[in-house]
Short mmCIF file of C-alpha atoms in Angstrom, two decimals:
data_model
loop_
_atom_site.label_atom_id
_atom_site.label_comp_id
_atom_site.label_asym_id
_atom_site.label_seq_id
_atom_site.Cartn_x
_atom_site.Cartn_y
_atom_site.Cartn_z
CA UNK A 16 113.06 98.06 53.24
CA UNK A 17 112.81 94.94 55.35
CA UNK A 18 114.41 93.65 58.51
CA UNK A 19 117.88 92.40 57.62
CA UNK A 20 119.58 90.65 60.52
CA UNK A 21 123.03 91.77 59.38
CA UNK A 22 122.03 95.40 60.00
CA UNK A 23 121.53 94.72 63.72
CA UNK A 24 123.23 93.20 66.73
CA UNK A 25 120.99 91.42 69.21
CA UNK A 26 122.30 91.24 72.77
CA UNK A 27 120.69 88.39 74.73
CA UNK A 28 121.44 87.24 78.27
CA UNK A 29 122.04 83.48 78.56
CA UNK A 30 119.06 83.07 80.89
CA UNK A 31 116.54 84.41 78.36
CA UNK A 32 114.02 81.78 77.20
CA UNK A 33 113.94 82.31 73.43
CA UNK A 34 111.18 79.72 73.02
CA UNK A 35 108.81 82.29 74.55
CA UNK A 36 109.65 84.96 71.93
CA UNK A 37 107.53 85.75 68.85
CA UNK A 38 110.36 86.51 66.41
CA UNK A 39 107.95 87.25 63.54
CA UNK A 40 106.22 89.99 65.52
CA UNK A 41 109.55 91.34 66.79
CA UNK A 42 111.10 91.63 63.33
CA UNK A 43 107.90 93.16 61.90
CA UNK A 44 107.85 95.87 64.58
CA UNK A 45 111.53 96.65 64.09
CA UNK A 46 111.01 96.86 60.34
CA UNK A 47 108.07 99.25 60.80
CA UNK A 48 110.11 101.51 63.10
CA UNK A 49 113.63 101.22 61.71
CA UNK A 50 113.64 104.67 60.09
CA UNK A 51 112.74 106.47 63.30
CA UNK A 52 114.47 104.37 65.96
CA UNK A 53 117.95 102.91 66.44
CA UNK A 54 117.85 100.79 69.61
CA UNK A 55 115.04 98.44 70.60
CA UNK A 56 114.10 96.64 73.79
CA UNK A 57 111.21 94.36 74.65
CA UNK A 58 108.96 93.45 77.59
CA UNK A 59 110.90 91.05 79.81
CA UNK A 60 108.95 88.97 82.33
CA UNK A 61 109.88 86.35 84.91
CA UNK A 62 108.60 82.75 84.83
CA UNK A 63 105.45 83.78 86.74
CA UNK A 64 104.59 86.61 84.34
CA UNK A 65 105.73 89.54 86.49
CA UNK A 66 107.50 92.39 84.69
CA UNK A 67 111.28 92.52 85.05
CA UNK A 68 111.85 95.20 82.41
CA UNK A 69 109.47 97.53 80.58
CA UNK A 70 112.03 100.19 79.77
CA UNK A 71 114.05 102.45 82.04
CA UNK A 72 113.05 105.76 83.60
CA UNK A 73 114.83 107.98 86.13
CA UNK A 74 113.82 108.92 89.66
CA UNK A 75 113.97 112.47 91.05
CA UNK A 76 117.67 112.09 91.87
CA UNK A 77 118.54 110.75 88.43
CA UNK A 78 118.84 107.06 89.29
CA UNK A 79 117.69 104.58 86.63
CA UNK A 80 114.62 102.52 87.55
CA UNK A 81 112.97 99.60 85.77
CA UNK A 82 109.57 100.90 84.76
CA UNK A 83 106.71 98.77 86.14
CA UNK A 84 109.05 96.26 87.82
CA UNK A 85 106.92 93.62 89.55
CA UNK A 86 103.67 94.46 87.75
CA UNK A 87 101.59 91.62 86.35
CA UNK A 88 99.19 91.88 83.41
CA UNK A 89 99.77 95.62 83.06
CA UNK A 90 98.48 97.20 79.87
CA UNK A 91 101.16 99.88 80.35
CA UNK A 92 103.89 97.26 79.96
CA UNK A 93 102.36 96.14 76.66
CA UNK A 94 102.49 99.55 74.99
CA UNK A 95 105.25 100.45 72.55
CA UNK A 96 106.88 103.74 73.54
CA UNK A 97 110.04 105.76 73.23
CA UNK A 98 112.21 105.33 76.32
CA UNK A 99 115.37 106.76 77.80
CA UNK A 100 116.94 103.31 78.02
CA UNK A 101 116.11 99.62 77.69
CA UNK A 102 117.50 96.49 79.29
CA UNK A 103 120.62 94.86 77.92
CA UNK A 104 119.11 91.48 78.82
CA UNK A 105 117.50 91.69 75.36
CA UNK A 106 118.57 94.69 73.31
CA UNK A 107 118.68 95.16 69.55
CA UNK A 108 121.08 97.80 68.22
CA UNK A 109 121.71 98.98 64.68
CA UNK A 110 125.16 97.83 63.60
CA UNK A 111 126.32 101.32 62.63
CA UNK A 112 125.80 102.61 66.17
CA UNK A 113 128.28 100.04 67.51
CA UNK A 114 130.96 101.52 65.26
CA UNK A 115 130.51 104.79 67.11
CA UNK A 116 129.49 103.76 70.66
CA UNK A 117 130.87 100.83 72.65
CA UNK A 118 129.63 99.32 75.89
CA UNK A 119 131.62 100.53 78.89
CA UNK A 120 133.19 97.25 79.97
CA UNK A 121 134.25 98.59 83.35
CA UNK A 122 130.68 97.99 84.53
CA UNK A 123 130.19 94.39 85.64
CA UNK A 124 126.70 93.05 84.97
CA UNK A 125 124.76 96.18 85.77
CA UNK A 126 124.24 99.74 84.50
CA UNK A 127 126.25 99.13 81.30
CA UNK A 128 123.02 98.97 79.29
CA UNK A 129 121.70 102.25 80.73
CA UNK A 130 125.09 103.92 80.24
CA UNK A 131 125.16 102.73 76.60
CA UNK A 132 121.64 104.01 75.95
CA UNK A 133 122.38 107.40 77.50
CA UNK A 134 125.53 107.80 75.42
CA UNK A 135 123.44 106.90 72.34
CA UNK A 136 120.89 109.56 73.38
CA UNK A 137 123.72 112.09 73.62
CA UNK A 138 124.34 111.45 69.94
CA UNK A 139 120.61 111.83 69.17
CA UNK A 140 119.88 108.15 68.63
CA UNK A 141 116.37 107.09 69.56
CA UNK A 142 115.25 104.12 71.67
CA UNK A 143 111.98 102.25 71.29
CA UNK A 144 110.56 99.86 73.85
CA UNK A 145 108.41 97.22 72.11
CA UNK A 146 105.87 96.26 74.77
CA UNK A 147 103.92 94.15 72.29
CA UNK A 148 106.72 91.58 72.35
CA UNK A 149 107.74 89.72 75.50
CA UNK A 150 110.25 87.13 76.57
CA UNK A 151 110.88 85.21 79.79
CA UNK A 152 113.99 85.83 81.86
CA UNK A 153 115.25 84.20 85.05
CA UNK A 154 117.87 86.82 86.01
CA UNK A 155 117.02 87.20 89.66
CA UNK A 156 117.73 83.56 90.52
CA UNK A 157 121.46 84.07 89.94
CA UNK A 158 122.87 85.28 93.26
CA UNK A 159 126.15 86.36 91.62
CA UNK A 160 124.20 88.77 89.40
CA UNK A 161 124.44 91.53 92.00
CA UNK A 162 128.03 91.05 93.24
CA UNK A 163 129.24 94.29 91.62
CA UNK A 164 126.10 96.33 92.27
CA UNK A 165 127.75 98.83 94.65
CA UNK A 166 130.75 99.38 92.38
CA UNK A 167 128.47 99.83 89.35
CA UNK A 168 126.25 102.19 91.35
CA UNK A 169 129.18 104.48 92.22
CA UNK A 170 130.56 104.34 88.69
CA UNK A 171 127.19 105.38 87.23
CA UNK A 172 126.90 108.11 89.86
CA UNK A 173 130.33 109.49 88.98
CA UNK A 174 129.87 109.39 85.20
CA UNK A 175 126.31 110.66 84.98
CA UNK A 176 125.29 112.44 88.19
CA UNK A 177 128.40 114.04 89.73
CA UNK A 178 129.30 115.57 86.38
CA UNK A 179 125.74 116.84 85.77
CA UNK A 180 125.88 115.01 82.44
CA UNK A 181 122.45 113.42 82.97
CA UNK A 182 120.83 116.77 83.79
CA UNK A 183 122.33 118.27 80.63
CA UNK A 184 121.06 115.33 78.57
CA UNK A 185 117.61 115.60 80.14
CA UNK A 186 117.41 119.23 79.10
CA UNK A 187 118.77 118.56 75.62
CA UNK A 188 116.67 115.53 74.69
CA UNK A 189 113.67 115.93 76.96
CA UNK A 190 114.28 112.82 79.07
CA UNK A 191 111.25 112.20 81.21
CA UNK A 192 111.12 111.65 84.93
CA UNK A 193 109.36 108.45 85.93
CA UNK A 194 105.68 107.95 86.40
CA UNK A 195 105.35 106.88 90.01
CA UNK A 196 102.92 104.00 90.42
CA UNK A 197 102.01 101.63 93.16
CA UNK A 198 102.77 98.29 91.59
CA UNK A 199 100.27 95.53 92.26
CA UNK A 200 98.83 92.51 90.49
CA UNK A 201 95.78 94.48 89.36
CA UNK A 202 97.38 97.33 87.39
CA UNK A 203 95.73 97.35 83.96
#
């Protein structure tokens, strides 16, 4: 036992500030959970400390939503928990999974991470969000980031919603619907 970097791929967006990451804590948590979980994500915040990503949940229509987006100092964002999907801005995946599941490269900078996680869930892989570990990300400053949003939206809709594939997966694996919260600076 022990975290061995060669057993994992770490996907990191170029605008992630790695100097803000506690690698020791990250690797310890992965090591402690490596027998039960296969994909890991972490708490991603912006430069002001507001949550960008704390895992992904689905709304009533099946659309993916960033859990606690915009919350600041939320104890909910700091809790480790199993999730339906995590952000590809910082995602750790066991190497063996990538032999079986590839990222859908027809998505352009959006939804490919959720699609990947859902396809992993279809094969009974488990995803753990590590809220105890956080990193800073400046993704929303890049205006080009959302150029393909509409195309990605329709692609996700076709693959997962029109085909009822998400509903089937939700029944099979017990995917949860989101917890609806009013996000404010004082959520604890």
